[in-house]
mmCIF file of C-alpha atoms and ligand atoms in Angstrom:
data_model
loop_
_atom_site.group_PDB
_atom_site.id
_atom_site.type_symbol
_atom_site.label_atom_id
_atom_site.label_comp_id
_atom_site.label_asym_id
_atom_site.label_seq_id
_atom_site.Cartn_x
_atom_site.Cartn_y
_atom_site.Cartn_z
ATOM 1 C CA MET A 29 56.892 126.142 143.272
ATOM 2 C CA SER A 30 55.756 126.347 146.852
ATOM 3 C CA SER A 31 58.532 125.737 149.365
ATOM 4 C CA GLY A 32 58.636 122.385 151.130
ATOM 5 C CA THR A 33 57.167 120.410 148.243
ATOM 6 C CA GLY A 34 58.563 118.936 145.049
ATOM 7 C CA LEU A 35 57.810 120.073 141.530
ATOM 8 C CA PHE A 36 54.995 118.625 139.424
ATOM 9 C CA VAL A 37 55.680 118.614 135.676
ATOM 10 C CA THR A 38 53.284 117.162 133.097
ATOM 11 C CA PHE A 39 53.801 116.364 129.417
ATOM 12 C CA GLU A 40 50.902 116.726 127.004
ATOM 13 C CA GLY A 41 50.246 116.622 123.273
ATOM 14 C CA GLY A 42 48.845 114.484 120.492
ATOM 15 C CA GLU A 43 49.949 111.050 119.334
ATOM 16 C CA GLY A 44 53.556 110.549 118.228
ATOM 17 C CA ALA A 45 54.809 113.862 119.630
ATOM 18 C CA GLY A 46 57.786 112.178 121.300
ATOM 19 C CA LYS A 47 56.591 112.638 124.885
ATOM 20 C CA SER A 48 57.991 109.339 126.145
ATOM 21 C CA THR A 49 61.468 109.972 124.739
ATOM 22 C CA GLN A 50 61.571 113.515 126.057
ATOM 23 C CA ILE A 51 60.260 112.676 129.502
ATOM 24 C CA ARG A 52 62.960 109.993 129.855
ATOM 25 C CA ARG A 53 65.649 112.422 128.740
ATOM 26 C CA LEU A 54 64.454 115.051 131.197
ATOM 27 C CA ALA A 55 64.457 112.516 134.026
ATOM 28 C CA GLU A 56 68.070 111.583 133.207
ATOM 29 C CA SER A 57 69.210 115.227 133.074
ATOM 30 C CA LEU A 58 67.495 116.089 136.362
ATOM 31 C CA ARG A 59 68.954 113.027 138.103
ATOM 32 C CA ALA A 60 72.399 113.962 136.793
ATOM 33 C CA ASN A 61 71.855 117.353 138.458
ATOM 34 C CA GLY A 62 71.114 115.724 141.808
ATOM 35 C CA TYR A 63 67.296 115.810 141.872
ATOM 36 C CA ASP A 64 65.085 112.972 143.033
ATOM 37 C CA VAL A 65 62.807 112.205 140.104
ATOM 38 C CA LEU A 66 59.680 110.113 139.754
ATOM 39 C CA LEU A 67 58.650 109.208 136.226
ATOM 40 C CA THR A 68 55.002 108.232 135.864
ATOM 41 C CA ARG A 69 52.192 108.172 133.289
ATOM 42 C CA GLU A 70 48.446 108.305 132.728
ATOM 43 C CA PRO A 71 46.184 106.509 132.415
ATOM 44 C CA GLY A 72 47.959 104.440 135.047
ATOM 45 C CA GLY A 73 50.827 105.146 137.411
ATOM 46 C CA SER A 74 49.329 103.404 140.481
ATOM 47 C CA SER A 75 48.067 99.857 140.793
ATOM 48 C CA GLY A 76 44.402 100.915 140.843
ATOM 49 C CA ALA A 77 44.881 103.164 137.820
ATOM 50 C CA GLU A 78 46.863 100.556 135.868
ATOM 51 C CA ALA A 79 43.903 98.195 136.305
ATOM 52 C CA VAL A 80 41.638 100.797 134.655
ATOM 53 C CA ARG A 81 44.192 101.603 131.900
ATOM 54 C CA HIS A 82 43.569 98.434 129.966
ATOM 55 C CA VAL A 83 39.788 98.911 130.069
ATOM 56 C CA LEU A 84 40.213 102.393 128.566
ATOM 57 C CA LEU A 85 42.905 101.768 125.935
ATOM 58 C CA SER A 86 41.550 98.464 124.642
ATOM 59 C CA GLY A 87 38.274 100.208 123.843
ATOM 60 C CA ALA A 88 36.339 97.948 126.258
ATOM 61 C CA ALA A 89 34.611 100.996 127.805
ATOM 62 C CA GLU A 90 33.903 102.707 124.446
ATOM 63 C CA ALA A 91 30.470 101.106 124.067
ATOM 64 C CA PHE A 92 29.351 102.716 127.343
ATOM 65 C CA GLY A 93 29.991 106.223 126.012
ATOM 66 C CA THR A 94 32.475 109.064 126.544
ATOM 67 C CA ARG A 95 30.844 110.109 129.826
ATOM 68 C CA MET A 96 31.632 106.694 131.300
ATOM 69 C CA GLU A 97 35.176 106.846 129.884
ATOM 70 C CA ALA A 98 35.706 110.331 131.369
ATOM 71 C CA ILE A 99 34.625 109.093 134.800
ATOM 72 C CA LEU A 100 36.994 106.121 134.517
ATOM 73 C CA PHE A 101 39.895 108.411 133.576
ATOM 74 C CA ALA A 102 39.015 110.565 136.594
ATOM 75 C CA ALA A 103 38.833 107.552 138.937
ATOM 76 C CA ALA A 104 42.236 106.367 137.709
ATOM 77 C CA ARG A 105 43.656 109.900 138.107
ATOM 78 C CA ASN A 106 42.419 110.244 141.675
ATOM 79 C CA ASP A 107 44.031 106.936 142.675
ATOM 80 C CA HIS A 108 47.283 107.981 140.974
ATOM 81 C CA VAL A 109 47.244 111.390 142.705
ATOM 82 C CA GLU A 110 46.536 110.066 146.196
ATOM 83 C CA GLU A 111 48.690 106.933 146.066
ATOM 84 C CA VAL A 112 51.697 108.174 144.125
ATOM 85 C CA ILE A 113 51.889 111.857 143.165
ATOM 86 C CA ARG A 114 50.927 113.593 146.422
ATOM 87 C CA PRO A 115 53.287 111.471 148.586
ATOM 88 C CA ALA A 116 56.150 111.969 146.098
ATOM 89 C CA LEU A 117 55.687 115.751 146.077
ATOM 90 C CA ALA A 118 55.580 115.790 149.870
ATOM 91 C CA ALA A 119 58.935 113.976 149.808
ATOM 92 C CA GLN A 120 60.394 116.825 147.659
ATOM 93 C CA THR A 121 60.508 114.731 144.498
ATOM 94 C CA VAL A 122 60.299 116.148 140.996
ATOM 95 C CA VAL A 123 57.340 114.273 139.510
ATOM 96 C CA LEU A 124 57.272 113.929 135.710
ATOM 97 C CA CYS A 125 53.951 112.668 134.400
ATOM 98 C CA ASP A 126 53.260 111.567 130.810
ATOM 99 C CA ARG A 127 49.753 113.054 130.293
ATOM 100 C CA PHE A 128 47.466 114.354 133.044
ATOM 101 C CA MET A 129 44.341 116.491 133.397
ATOM 102 C CA ASP A 130 44.731 118.421 130.108
ATOM 103 C CA SER A 131 44.398 115.135 128.184
ATOM 104 C CA SER A 132 40.925 114.666 129.702
ATOM 105 C CA ARG A 133 39.973 118.234 128.831
ATOM 106 C CA VAL A 134 41.025 117.637 125.227
ATOM 107 C CA TYR A 135 40.185 113.960 124.506
ATOM 108 C CA GLN A 136 37.013 113.590 126.582
ATOM 109 C CA GLY A 137 35.965 117.260 126.738
ATOM 110 C CA VAL A 138 36.664 118.748 123.319
ATOM 111 C CA THR A 139 36.755 115.743 120.955
ATOM 112 C CA GLY A 140 34.554 113.573 123.188
ATOM 113 C CA ASN A 141 31.934 116.365 123.122
ATOM 114 C CA LEU A 142 31.416 116.448 126.887
ATOM 115 C CA GLU A 143 30.455 119.752 128.471
ATOM 116 C CA ALA A 144 33.425 121.674 129.893
ATOM 117 C CA GLU A 145 31.590 122.057 133.204
ATOM 118 C CA PHE A 146 31.204 118.295 133.592
ATOM 119 C CA ILE A 147 34.912 117.746 132.855
ATOM 120 C CA GLU A 148 35.990 120.501 135.253
ATOM 121 C CA THR A 149 33.807 119.088 138.038
ATOM 122 C CA LEU A 150 35.341 115.636 137.530
ATOM 123 C CA GLN A 151 38.821 117.154 137.459
ATOM 124 C CA ARG A 152 38.352 118.941 140.759
ATOM 125 C CA VAL A 153 37.509 115.648 142.417
ATOM 126 C CA ALA A 154 40.231 113.726 140.562
ATOM 127 C CA VAL A 155 43.185 116.044 141.215
ATOM 128 C CA ASN A 156 42.005 117.161 144.674
ATOM 129 C CA GLY A 157 44.248 120.234 144.699
ATOM 130 C CA ILE A 158 47.257 118.722 142.921
ATOM 131 C CA VAL A 159 47.685 120.892 139.815
ATOM 132 C CA PRO A 160 50.883 120.791 137.708
ATOM 133 C CA ASP A 161 53.443 123.548 138.379
ATOM 134 C CA CYS A 162 54.548 123.279 134.781
ATOM 135 C CA THR A 163 53.065 121.634 131.658
ATOM 136 C CA LEU A 164 55.065 120.996 128.495
ATOM 137 C CA ILE A 165 52.827 120.759 125.431
ATOM 138 C CA LEU A 166 54.644 118.986 122.607
ATOM 139 C CA ASP A 167 53.084 120.372 119.461
ATOM 140 C CA LEU A 168 53.207 119.002 115.912
ATOM 141 C CA PRO A 169 50.826 118.634 112.947
ATOM 142 C CA ALA A 170 48.482 115.655 113.367
ATOM 143 C CA THR A 171 49.678 114.029 110.105
ATOM 144 C CA ALA A 172 53.285 113.933 111.354
ATOM 145 C CA GLY A 173 52.264 112.645 114.783
ATOM 146 C CA LEU A 174 50.066 109.868 113.425
ATOM 147 C CA GLU A 175 52.770 108.784 111.001
ATOM 148 C CA ARG A 176 55.239 108.481 113.892
ATOM 149 C CA ALA A 177 52.704 106.654 116.075
ATOM 150 C CA ARG A 178 52.016 104.187 113.228
ATOM 151 C CA ARG A 179 55.722 103.489 112.699
ATOM 152 C CA ARG A 180 56.166 102.946 116.435
ATOM 153 C CA GLY A 181 53.169 100.566 116.480
ATOM 154 C CA ALA A 182 54.506 98.609 113.491
ATOM 155 C CA THR A 183 57.940 98.183 115.119
ATOM 156 C CA ALA A 184 56.398 97.027 118.388
ATOM 157 C CA ASP A 185 53.932 94.842 116.472
ATOM 158 C CA LEU A 186 50.971 96.677 118.050
ATOM 159 C CA GLY A 187 47.817 97.928 116.376
ATOM 160 C CA PRO A 188 46.544 101.468 117.011
ATOM 161 C CA ASP A 189 44.834 101.951 120.402
ATOM 162 C CA ARG A 190 41.280 103.249 120.960
ATOM 163 C CA TYR A 191 42.382 106.887 120.449
ATOM 164 C CA GLU A 192 45.007 106.495 117.714
ATOM 165 C CA LYS A 193 42.330 104.945 115.454
ATOM 166 C CA GLU A 194 40.344 108.167 115.180
ATOM 167 C CA GLU A 195 40.162 110.447 112.120
ATOM 168 C CA LEU A 196 42.860 112.932 111.173
ATOM 169 C CA GLN A 197 40.373 115.770 111.665
ATOM 170 C CA THR A 198 39.846 114.693 115.275
ATOM 171 C CA HIS A 199 43.605 114.698 115.894
ATOM 172 C CA GLU A 200 43.869 118.223 114.419
ATOM 173 C CA LYS A 201 41.054 119.360 116.684
ATOM 174 C CA ARG A 202 42.991 118.011 119.672
ATOM 175 C CA ARG A 203 46.087 119.904 118.628
ATOM 176 C CA GLU A 204 44.058 123.142 118.557
ATOM 177 C CA ALA A 205 42.521 122.311 121.939
ATOM 178 C CA PHE A 206 45.962 121.845 123.571
ATOM 179 C CA LEU A 207 47.079 125.162 122.057
ATOM 180 C CA ASP A 208 43.928 126.843 123.440
ATOM 181 C CA ILE A 209 44.722 125.566 126.942
ATOM 182 C CA ALA A 210 48.280 126.900 126.581
ATOM 183 C CA ALA A 211 46.949 130.300 125.511
ATOM 184 C CA ARG A 212 44.558 130.403 128.479
ATOM 185 C CA GLU A 213 47.175 129.338 131.035
ATOM 186 C CA PRO A 214 50.488 130.782 129.825
ATOM 187 C CA GLU A 215 52.135 130.699 133.262
ATOM 188 C CA ARG A 216 51.700 126.941 133.596
ATOM 189 C CA CYS A 217 51.854 125.807 129.959
ATOM 190 C CA HIS A 218 54.822 125.916 127.603
ATOM 191 C CA VAL A 219 54.371 124.958 123.956
ATOM 192 C CA ILE A 220 57.358 123.143 122.443
ATOM 193 C CA ASP A 221 57.699 122.661 118.673
ATOM 194 C CA ALA A 222 57.951 118.866 118.450
ATOM 195 C CA MET A 223 59.112 118.957 114.793
ATOM 196 C CA GLN A 224 62.548 120.120 115.923
ATOM 197 C CA ALA A 225 65.498 117.757 116.432
ATOM 198 C CA GLU A 226 65.284 115.551 119.532
ATOM 199 C CA GLU A 227 68.332 117.231 121.081
ATOM 200 C CA THR A 228 66.947 120.743 120.518
ATOM 201 C CA ILE A 229 63.635 119.773 122.127
ATOM 202 C CA ALA A 230 65.403 118.225 125.123
ATOM 203 C CA THR A 231 67.450 121.410 125.653
ATOM 204 C CA ALA A 232 64.341 123.611 125.431
ATOM 205 C CA ILE A 233 62.455 121.437 127.927
ATOM 206 C CA PHE A 234 65.341 121.357 130.378
ATOM 207 C CA ALA A 235 65.570 125.171 130.265
ATOM 208 C CA VAL A 236 61.868 125.544 131.101
ATOM 209 C CA VAL A 237 61.981 123.069 133.992
ATOM 210 C CA GLU A 238 65.244 124.469 135.345
ATOM 211 C CA HIS A 239 63.584 127.868 135.516
ATOM 212 C CA HIS A 240 60.790 126.398 137.670
ATOM 213 C CA LEU A 241 63.362 124.753 139.922
ATOM 214 C CA LEU A 242 65.395 127.933 140.476
ATOM 215 C CA PRO A 243 63.728 129.122 143.683
ATOM 216 C CA ARG A 244 64.457 125.696 145.133
ATOM 217 C CA GLU A 245 67.664 125.054 147.107
ATOM 218 C CA THR A 246 70.457 123.516 145.023
ATOM 219 C CA PRO A 247 70.340 119.773 145.751
ATOM 220 C CA THR A 248 74.107 119.166 145.817
ATOM 221 C CA THR A 249 75.261 119.687 149.411
ATOM 222 C CA ALA A 250 78.524 121.392 148.535
ATOM 223 C CA ALA A 251 76.862 124.007 146.358
ATOM 224 C CA GLY A 252 74.015 124.348 148.866
ATOM 225 C CA ASP A 253 76.414 124.932 151.734
ATOM 226 C CA ALA A 254 78.325 127.550 149.750
ATOM 227 C CA GLU A 255 75.056 129.319 148.978
ATOM 228 C CA ASN A 256 73.941 129.196 152.613
ATOM 229 C CA ARG A 257 77.260 130.655 153.728
ATOM 230 C CA ALA A 258 76.952 133.418 151.136
ATOM 231 C CA GLU A 259 73.419 134.190 152.341
ATOM 232 C CA ALA A 260 74.533 134.188 155.997
ATOM 233 C CA ALA A 261 77.332 136.640 155.116
ATOM 234 C CA HIS A 262 74.720 139.052 153.722
ATOM 235 C CA GLU A 263 72.536 138.959 156.827
HETATM 236 P P1 TYD B 26 49.390 105.834 125.636
HETATM 237 O O1 TYD B 26 49.633 104.649 124.800
HETATM 238 O O2 TYD B 26 49.686 105.748 127.081
HETATM 239 O O3 TYD B 26 50.252 106.964 125.150
HETATM 240 P P2 TYD B 26 50.498 108.199 124.274
HETATM 241 O O4 TYD B 26 50.510 109.285 125.282
HETATM 242 O O5 TYD B 26 51.848 107.936 123.684
HETATM 243 O O6 TYD B 26 49.446 108.356 123.262
HETATM 244 O O7 TYD B 26 47.889 106.252 125.372
HETATM 245 C C1 TYD B 26 47.144 107.008 126.179
HETATM 246 C C2 TYD B 26 45.890 107.382 125.416
HETATM 247 O O8 TYD B 26 44.868 107.746 126.350
HETATM 248 C C3 TYD B 26 46.105 108.566 124.505
HETATM 249 O O9 TYD B 26 45.557 108.280 123.234
HETATM 250 C C4 TYD B 26 45.315 109.665 125.142
HETATM 251 C C5 TYD B 26 44.285 108.974 125.975
HETATM 252 N N1 TYD B 26 43.906 109.722 127.185
HETATM 253 C C6 TYD B 26 42.647 110.285 127.279
HETATM 254 O O10 TYD B 26 41.844 110.152 126.344
HETATM 255 N N2 TYD B 26 42.287 110.971 128.405
HETATM 256 C C7 TYD B 26 43.118 111.122 129.462
HETATM 257 O O11 TYD B 26 42.765 111.762 130.482
HETATM 258 C C8 TYD B 26 44.427 110.525 129.381
HETATM 259 C C9 TYD B 26 45.394 110.647 130.512
HETATM 260 C C10 TYD B 26 44.776 109.838 128.216
#
């Protein structure tokens, strides 16, 4: 993490991986440790992006093709970055985002069959320099994830969204694509086995994020003061 800014953490993975539960748990643990936390999600997270979210998830844009959908995801992302994420990071906040640029690489790029170069060009414009410091990829077999997503949908009385409806094979392909990104960018990406118990996953995620926060000053004043005094004594 660069000094003077917050920390940007993204959560990625297929359907039903438990991202929402884990992101909420991480937010609670970080707040309990004195950090300012902003919890946000994509598509959405800013008023402009939330307006585009419905168009994308209802399938209303599907008829216009994946290229159009990719551009809409990028437009939503840029609004979210400029209106919400960049200001929060500048205010030293830990930003936790449920899905971000890797979802576009996987859903629109790999399984949407768009050329990687097109996706990367869009991403550059969309993120405008704001790249996650740390990405947690929650990994599980597509069958298990879809089963969980279906149960969740049935409880909430919701049908599957535009992306949940796709074939099992497509979901498996996405899993592989997330793992490929993790293999290419091991410093940023951490793969977490999402078949483990909820508590075990939460502990693993907290350990990864805590490691990224280490160079940062301890947020609690008392501990921070003690540290500063110790440092001064060494000078
Ligand atoms: P959502 O219901 O928010 O959540 P979940 O992350 O639990 O699946 O659905 C978001 C859907 O949008 C999801 O199926 C992935 C898809 N998506 C993309 O295709 N591209 C993107 O860039 C993003 C952010 C999401």
